[in-house]
GROMACS .gro file of N, CA, C and O in nm:
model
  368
    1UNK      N    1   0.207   5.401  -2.410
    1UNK     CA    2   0.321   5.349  -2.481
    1UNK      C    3   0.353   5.208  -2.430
    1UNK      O    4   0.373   5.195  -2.309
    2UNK      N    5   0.359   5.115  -2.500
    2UNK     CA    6   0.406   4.980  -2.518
    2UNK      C    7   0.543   4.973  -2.434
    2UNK      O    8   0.632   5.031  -2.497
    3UNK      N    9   0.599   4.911  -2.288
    3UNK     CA   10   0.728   4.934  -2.268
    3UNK      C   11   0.791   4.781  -2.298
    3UNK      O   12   0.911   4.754  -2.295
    4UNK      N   13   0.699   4.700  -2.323
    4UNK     CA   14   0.795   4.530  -2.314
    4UNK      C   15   0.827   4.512  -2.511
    4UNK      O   16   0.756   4.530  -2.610
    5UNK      N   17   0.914   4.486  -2.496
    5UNK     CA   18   0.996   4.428  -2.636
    5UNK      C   19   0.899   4.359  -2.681
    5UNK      O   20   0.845   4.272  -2.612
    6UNK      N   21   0.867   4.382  -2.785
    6UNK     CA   22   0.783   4.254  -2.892
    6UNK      C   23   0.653   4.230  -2.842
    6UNK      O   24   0.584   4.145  -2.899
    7UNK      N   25   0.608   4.291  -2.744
    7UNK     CA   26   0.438   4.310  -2.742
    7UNK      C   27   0.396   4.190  -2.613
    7UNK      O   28   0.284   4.146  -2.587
    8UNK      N   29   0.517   4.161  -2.551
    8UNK     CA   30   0.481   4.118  -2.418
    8UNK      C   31   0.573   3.959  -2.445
    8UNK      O   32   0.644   3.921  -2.538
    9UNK      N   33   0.524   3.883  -2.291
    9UNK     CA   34   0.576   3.751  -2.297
    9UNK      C   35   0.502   3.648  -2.418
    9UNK      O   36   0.546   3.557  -2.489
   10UNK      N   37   0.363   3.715  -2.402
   10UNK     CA   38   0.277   3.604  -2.441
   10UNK      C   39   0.280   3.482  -2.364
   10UNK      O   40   0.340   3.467  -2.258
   11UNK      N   41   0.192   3.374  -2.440
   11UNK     CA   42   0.138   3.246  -2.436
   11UNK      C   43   0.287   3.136  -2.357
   11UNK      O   44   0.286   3.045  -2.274
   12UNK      N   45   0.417   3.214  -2.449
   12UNK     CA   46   0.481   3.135  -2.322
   12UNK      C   47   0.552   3.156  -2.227
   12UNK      O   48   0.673   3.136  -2.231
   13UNK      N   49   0.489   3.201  -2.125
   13UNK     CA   50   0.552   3.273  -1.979
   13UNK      C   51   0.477   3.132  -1.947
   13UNK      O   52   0.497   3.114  -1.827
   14UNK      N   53   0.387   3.007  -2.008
   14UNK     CA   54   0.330   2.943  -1.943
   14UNK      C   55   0.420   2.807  -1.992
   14UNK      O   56   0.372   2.695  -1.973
   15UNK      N   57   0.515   2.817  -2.037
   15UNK     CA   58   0.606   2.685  -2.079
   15UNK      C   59   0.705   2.692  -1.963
   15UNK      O   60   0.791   2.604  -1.960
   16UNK      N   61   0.704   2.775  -1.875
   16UNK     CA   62   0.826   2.756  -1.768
   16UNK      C   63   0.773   2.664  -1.662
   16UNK      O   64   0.836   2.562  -1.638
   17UNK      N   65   0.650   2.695  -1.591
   17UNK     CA   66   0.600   2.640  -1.462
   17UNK      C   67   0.560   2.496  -1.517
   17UNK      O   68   0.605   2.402  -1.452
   18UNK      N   69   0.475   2.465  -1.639
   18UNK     CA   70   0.496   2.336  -1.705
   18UNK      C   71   0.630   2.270  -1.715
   18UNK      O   72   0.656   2.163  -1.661
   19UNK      N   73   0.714   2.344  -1.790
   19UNK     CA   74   0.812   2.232  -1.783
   19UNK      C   75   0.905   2.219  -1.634
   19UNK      O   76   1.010   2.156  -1.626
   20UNK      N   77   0.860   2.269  -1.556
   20UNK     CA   78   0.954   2.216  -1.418
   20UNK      C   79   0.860   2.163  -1.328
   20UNK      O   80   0.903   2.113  -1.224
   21UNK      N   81   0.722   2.165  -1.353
   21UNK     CA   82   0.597   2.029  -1.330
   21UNK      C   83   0.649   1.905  -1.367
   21UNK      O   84   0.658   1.806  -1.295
   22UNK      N   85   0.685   1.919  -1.496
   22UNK     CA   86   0.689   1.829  -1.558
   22UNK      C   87   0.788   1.720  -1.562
   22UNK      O   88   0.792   1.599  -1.583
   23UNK      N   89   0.892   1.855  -1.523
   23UNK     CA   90   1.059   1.811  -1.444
   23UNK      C   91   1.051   1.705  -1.303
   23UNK      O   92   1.093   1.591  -1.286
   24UNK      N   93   0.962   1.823  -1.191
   24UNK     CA   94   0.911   1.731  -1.123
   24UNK      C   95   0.873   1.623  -1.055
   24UNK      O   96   0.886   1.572  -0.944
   25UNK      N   97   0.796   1.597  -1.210
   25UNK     CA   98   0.673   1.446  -1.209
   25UNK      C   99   0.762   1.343  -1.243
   25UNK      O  100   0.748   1.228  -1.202
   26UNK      N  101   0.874   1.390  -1.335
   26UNK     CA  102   0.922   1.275  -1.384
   26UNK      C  103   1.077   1.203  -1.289
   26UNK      O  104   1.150   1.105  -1.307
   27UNK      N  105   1.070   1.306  -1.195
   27UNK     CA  106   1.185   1.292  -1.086
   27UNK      C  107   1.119   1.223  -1.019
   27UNK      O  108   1.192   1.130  -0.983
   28UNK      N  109   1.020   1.211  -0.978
   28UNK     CA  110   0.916   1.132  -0.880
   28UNK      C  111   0.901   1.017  -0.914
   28UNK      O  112   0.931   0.932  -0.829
   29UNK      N  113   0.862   0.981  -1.015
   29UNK     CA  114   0.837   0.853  -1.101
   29UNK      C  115   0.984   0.794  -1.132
   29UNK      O  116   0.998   0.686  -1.073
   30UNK      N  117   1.053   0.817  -1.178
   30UNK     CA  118   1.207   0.768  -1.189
   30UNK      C  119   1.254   0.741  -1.045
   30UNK      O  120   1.340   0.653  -1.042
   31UNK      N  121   1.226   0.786  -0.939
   31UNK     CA  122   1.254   0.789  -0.827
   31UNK      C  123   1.190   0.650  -0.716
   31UNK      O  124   1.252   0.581  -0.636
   32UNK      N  125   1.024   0.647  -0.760
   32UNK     CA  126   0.953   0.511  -0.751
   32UNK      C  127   1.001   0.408  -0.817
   32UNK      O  128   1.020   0.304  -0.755
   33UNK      N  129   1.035   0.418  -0.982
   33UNK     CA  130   1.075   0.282  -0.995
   33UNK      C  131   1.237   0.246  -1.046
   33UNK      O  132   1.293   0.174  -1.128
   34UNK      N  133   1.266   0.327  -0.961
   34UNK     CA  134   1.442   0.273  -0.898
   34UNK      C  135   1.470   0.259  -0.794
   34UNK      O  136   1.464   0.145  -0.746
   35UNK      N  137   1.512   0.367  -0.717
   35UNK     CA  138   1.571   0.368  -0.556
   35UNK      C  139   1.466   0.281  -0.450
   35UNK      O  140   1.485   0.180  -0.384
   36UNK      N  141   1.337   0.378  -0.469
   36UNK     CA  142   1.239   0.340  -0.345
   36UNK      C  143   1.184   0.211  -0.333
   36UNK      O  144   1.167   0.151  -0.227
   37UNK      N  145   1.148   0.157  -0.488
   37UNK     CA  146   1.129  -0.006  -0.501
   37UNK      C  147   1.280  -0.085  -0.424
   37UNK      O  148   1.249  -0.179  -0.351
   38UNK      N  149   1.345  -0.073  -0.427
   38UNK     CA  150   1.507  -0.130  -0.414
   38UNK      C  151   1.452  -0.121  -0.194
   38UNK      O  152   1.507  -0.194  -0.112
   39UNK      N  153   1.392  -0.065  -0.173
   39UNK     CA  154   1.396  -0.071  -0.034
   39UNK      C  155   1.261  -0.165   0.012
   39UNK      O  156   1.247  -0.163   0.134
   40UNK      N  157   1.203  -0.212  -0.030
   40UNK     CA  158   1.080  -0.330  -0.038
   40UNK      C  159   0.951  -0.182  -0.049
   40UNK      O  160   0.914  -0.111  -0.142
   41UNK      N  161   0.919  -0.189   0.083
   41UNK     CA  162   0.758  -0.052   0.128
   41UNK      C  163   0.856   0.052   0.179
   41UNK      O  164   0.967   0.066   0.229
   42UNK      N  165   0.720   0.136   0.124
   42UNK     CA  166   0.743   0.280   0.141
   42UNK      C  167   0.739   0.362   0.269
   42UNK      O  168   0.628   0.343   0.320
   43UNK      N  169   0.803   0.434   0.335
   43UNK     CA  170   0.713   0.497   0.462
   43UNK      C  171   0.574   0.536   0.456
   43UNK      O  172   0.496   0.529   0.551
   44UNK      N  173   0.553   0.568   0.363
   44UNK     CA  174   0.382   0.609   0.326
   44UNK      C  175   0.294   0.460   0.343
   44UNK      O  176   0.176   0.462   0.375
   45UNK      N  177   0.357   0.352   0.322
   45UNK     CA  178   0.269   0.216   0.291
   45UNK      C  179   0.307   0.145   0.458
   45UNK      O  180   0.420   0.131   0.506
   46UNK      N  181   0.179   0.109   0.519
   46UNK     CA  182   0.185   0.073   0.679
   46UNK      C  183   0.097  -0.011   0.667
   46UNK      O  184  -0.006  -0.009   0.734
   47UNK      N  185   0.127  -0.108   0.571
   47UNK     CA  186   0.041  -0.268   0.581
   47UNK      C  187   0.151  -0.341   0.618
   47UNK      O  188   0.267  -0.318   0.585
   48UNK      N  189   0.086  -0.481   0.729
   48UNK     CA  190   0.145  -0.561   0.789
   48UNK      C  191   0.190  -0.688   0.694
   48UNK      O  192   0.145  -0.731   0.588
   49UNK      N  193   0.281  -0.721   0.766
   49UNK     CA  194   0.361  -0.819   0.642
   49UNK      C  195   0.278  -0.984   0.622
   49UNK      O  196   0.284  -1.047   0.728
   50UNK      N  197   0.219  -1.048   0.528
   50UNK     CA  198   0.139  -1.133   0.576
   50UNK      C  199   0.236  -1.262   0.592
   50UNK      O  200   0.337  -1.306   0.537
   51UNK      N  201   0.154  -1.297   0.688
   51UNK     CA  202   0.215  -1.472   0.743
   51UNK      C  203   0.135  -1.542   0.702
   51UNK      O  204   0.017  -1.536   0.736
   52UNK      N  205   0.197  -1.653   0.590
   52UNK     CA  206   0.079  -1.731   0.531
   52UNK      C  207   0.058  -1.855   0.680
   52UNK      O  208  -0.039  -1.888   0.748
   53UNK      N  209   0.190  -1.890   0.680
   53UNK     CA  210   0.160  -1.997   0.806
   53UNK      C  211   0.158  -1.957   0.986
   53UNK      O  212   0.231  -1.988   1.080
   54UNK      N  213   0.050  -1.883   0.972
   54UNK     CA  214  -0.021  -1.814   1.099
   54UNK      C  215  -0.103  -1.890   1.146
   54UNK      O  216  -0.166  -1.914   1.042
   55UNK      N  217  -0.161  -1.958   1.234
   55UNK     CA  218  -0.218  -2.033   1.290
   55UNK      C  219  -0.408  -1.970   1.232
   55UNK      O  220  -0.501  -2.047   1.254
   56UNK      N  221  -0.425  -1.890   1.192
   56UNK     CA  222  -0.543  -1.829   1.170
   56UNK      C  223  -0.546  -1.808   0.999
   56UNK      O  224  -0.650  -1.792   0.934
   57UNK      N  225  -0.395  -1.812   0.939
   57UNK     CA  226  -0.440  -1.851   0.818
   57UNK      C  227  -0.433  -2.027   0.745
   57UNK      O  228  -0.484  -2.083   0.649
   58UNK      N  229  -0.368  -2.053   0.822
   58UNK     CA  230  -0.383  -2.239   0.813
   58UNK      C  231  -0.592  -2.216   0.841
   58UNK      O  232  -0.653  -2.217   0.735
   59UNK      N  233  -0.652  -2.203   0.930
   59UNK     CA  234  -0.783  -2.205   0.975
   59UNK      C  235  -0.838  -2.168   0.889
   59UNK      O  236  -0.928  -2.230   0.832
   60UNK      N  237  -0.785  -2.033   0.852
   60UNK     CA  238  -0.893  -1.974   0.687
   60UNK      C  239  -0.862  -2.088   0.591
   60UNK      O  240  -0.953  -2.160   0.550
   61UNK      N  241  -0.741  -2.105   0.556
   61UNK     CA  242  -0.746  -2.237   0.378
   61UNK      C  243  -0.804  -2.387   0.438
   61UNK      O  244  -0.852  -2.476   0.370
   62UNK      N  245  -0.788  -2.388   0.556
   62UNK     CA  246  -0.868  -2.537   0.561
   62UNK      C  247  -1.054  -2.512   0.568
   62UNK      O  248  -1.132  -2.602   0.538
   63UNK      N  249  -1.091  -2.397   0.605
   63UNK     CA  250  -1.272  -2.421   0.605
   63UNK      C  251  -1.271  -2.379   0.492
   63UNK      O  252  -1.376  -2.411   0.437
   64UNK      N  253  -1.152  -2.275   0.372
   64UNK     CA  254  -1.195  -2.252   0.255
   64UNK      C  255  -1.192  -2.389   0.143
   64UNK      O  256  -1.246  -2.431   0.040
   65UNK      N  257  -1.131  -2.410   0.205
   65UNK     CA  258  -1.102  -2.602   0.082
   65UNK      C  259  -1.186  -2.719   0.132
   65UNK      O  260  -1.169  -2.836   0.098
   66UNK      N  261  -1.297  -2.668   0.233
   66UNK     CA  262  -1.356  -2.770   0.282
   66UNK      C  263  -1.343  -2.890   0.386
   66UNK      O  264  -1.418  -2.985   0.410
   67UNK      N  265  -1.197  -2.842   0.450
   67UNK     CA  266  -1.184  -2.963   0.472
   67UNK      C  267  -1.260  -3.005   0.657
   67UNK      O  268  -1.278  -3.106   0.725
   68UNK      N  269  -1.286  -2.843   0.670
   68UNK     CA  270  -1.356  -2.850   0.844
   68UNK      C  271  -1.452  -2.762   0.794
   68UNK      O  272  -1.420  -2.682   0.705
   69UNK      N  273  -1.610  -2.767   0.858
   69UNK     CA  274  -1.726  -2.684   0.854
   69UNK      C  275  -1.759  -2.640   0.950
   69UNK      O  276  -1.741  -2.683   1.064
   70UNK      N  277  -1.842  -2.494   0.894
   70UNK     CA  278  -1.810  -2.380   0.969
   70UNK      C  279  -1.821  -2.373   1.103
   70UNK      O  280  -1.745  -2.296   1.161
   71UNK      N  281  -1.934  -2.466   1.194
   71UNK     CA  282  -1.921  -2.535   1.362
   71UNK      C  283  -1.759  -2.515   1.420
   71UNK      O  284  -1.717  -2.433   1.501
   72UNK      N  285  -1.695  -2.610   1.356
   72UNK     CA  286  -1.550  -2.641   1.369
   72UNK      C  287  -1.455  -2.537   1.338
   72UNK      O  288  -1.352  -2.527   1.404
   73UNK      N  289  -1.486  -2.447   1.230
   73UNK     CA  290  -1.444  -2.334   1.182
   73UNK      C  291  -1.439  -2.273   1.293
   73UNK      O  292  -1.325  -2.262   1.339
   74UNK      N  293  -1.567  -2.206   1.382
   74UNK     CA  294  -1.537  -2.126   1.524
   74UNK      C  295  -1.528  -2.190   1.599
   74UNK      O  296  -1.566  -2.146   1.708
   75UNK      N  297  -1.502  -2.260   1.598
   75UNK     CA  298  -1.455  -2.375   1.755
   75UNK      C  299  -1.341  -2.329   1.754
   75UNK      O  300  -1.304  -2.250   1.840
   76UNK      N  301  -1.267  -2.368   1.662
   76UNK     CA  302  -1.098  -2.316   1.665
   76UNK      C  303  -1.035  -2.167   1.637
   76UNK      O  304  -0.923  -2.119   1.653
   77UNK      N  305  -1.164  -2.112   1.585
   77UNK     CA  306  -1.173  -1.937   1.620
   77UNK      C  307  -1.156  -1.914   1.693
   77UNK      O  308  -1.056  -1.846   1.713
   78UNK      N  309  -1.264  -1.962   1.824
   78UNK     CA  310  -1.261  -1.901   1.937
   78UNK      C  311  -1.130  -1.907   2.016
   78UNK      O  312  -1.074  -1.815   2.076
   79UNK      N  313  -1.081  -2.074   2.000
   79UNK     CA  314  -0.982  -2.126   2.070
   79UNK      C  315  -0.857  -2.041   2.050
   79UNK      O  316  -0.818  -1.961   2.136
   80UNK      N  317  -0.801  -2.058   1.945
   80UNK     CA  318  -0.722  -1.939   1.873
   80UNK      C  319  -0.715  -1.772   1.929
   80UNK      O  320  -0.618  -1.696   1.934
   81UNK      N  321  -0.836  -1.754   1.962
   81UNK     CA  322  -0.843  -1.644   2.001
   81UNK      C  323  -0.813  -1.584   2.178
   81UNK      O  324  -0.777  -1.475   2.221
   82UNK      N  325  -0.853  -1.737   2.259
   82UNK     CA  326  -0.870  -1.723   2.316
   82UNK      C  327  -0.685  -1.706   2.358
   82UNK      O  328  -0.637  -1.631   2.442
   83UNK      N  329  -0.623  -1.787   2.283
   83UNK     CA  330  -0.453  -1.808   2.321
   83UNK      C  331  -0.372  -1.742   2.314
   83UNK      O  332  -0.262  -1.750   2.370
   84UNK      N  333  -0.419  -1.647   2.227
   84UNK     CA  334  -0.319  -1.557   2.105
   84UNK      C  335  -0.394  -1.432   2.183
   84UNK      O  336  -0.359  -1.327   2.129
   85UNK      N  337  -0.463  -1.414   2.264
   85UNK     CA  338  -0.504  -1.263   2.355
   85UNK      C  339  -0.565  -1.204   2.257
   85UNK      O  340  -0.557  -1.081   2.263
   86UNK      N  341  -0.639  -1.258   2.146
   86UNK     CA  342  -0.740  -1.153   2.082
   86UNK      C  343  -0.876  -1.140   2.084
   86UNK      O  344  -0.952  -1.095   1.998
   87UNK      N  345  -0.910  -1.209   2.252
   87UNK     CA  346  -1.038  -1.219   2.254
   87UNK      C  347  -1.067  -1.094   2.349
   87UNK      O  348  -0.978  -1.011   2.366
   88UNK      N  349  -1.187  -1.080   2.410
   88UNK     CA  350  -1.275  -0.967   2.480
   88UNK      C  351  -1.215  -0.916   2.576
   88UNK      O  352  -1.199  -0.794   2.572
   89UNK      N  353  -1.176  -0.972   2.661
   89UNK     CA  354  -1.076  -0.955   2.734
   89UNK      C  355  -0.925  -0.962   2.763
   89UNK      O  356  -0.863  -0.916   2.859
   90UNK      N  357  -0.876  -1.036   2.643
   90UNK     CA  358  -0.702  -1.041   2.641
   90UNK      C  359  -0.666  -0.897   2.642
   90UNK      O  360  -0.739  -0.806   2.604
   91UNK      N  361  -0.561  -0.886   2.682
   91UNK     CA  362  -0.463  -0.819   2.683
   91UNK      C  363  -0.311  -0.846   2.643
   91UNK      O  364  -0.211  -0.889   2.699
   92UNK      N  365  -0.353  -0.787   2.483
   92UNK     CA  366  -0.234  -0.850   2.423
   92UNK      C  367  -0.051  -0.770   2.444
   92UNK      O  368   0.046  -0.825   2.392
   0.00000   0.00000   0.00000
């Protein structure tokens, strides 16, 4: 004997877990592009903030524009490196 009303839930006992997926997804996304943008990076995002005028990126746009070749390029690599404790032995 048949005990559920009308021959069962059917096909949609599967519209509930969808629509609160769906509820969800869209709390997440509304959530990225309001509140969490409003705070610059994310805790999840752990990239360093770039310094264009870093003594090592002045070095990169001048051998990229030509204006010192590549000899001179690590000359002031090394030097750089040697000041700023990011060479073999610094201890930064």
């Amino acid at each position: 004997m048949n005990t559920l009303a009308y021959g069962g839930p059917g096909p949609w006992i599967l519209f509930f877990p969808l629509f609160w997926a769906a509820a969800v997804a869209g709390a997440v996304i509304v959530l990225r592009r309001t509140v969490w943008r409003g705070r610059g990076r994310g805790p999840w995002q752990n990239r360093p903030v770039r310094d264009d005028n870093s003594p090592l990126a002045v070095l990169g746009r001048r051998f990229a524009s030509g204006e010192i070749d590549e000899d001179e390029y690590w000359r002031r690599l090394s030097v750089l490196d040697e000041e700023f404790g990011r060479g073999k032995g610094g201890a930064a």
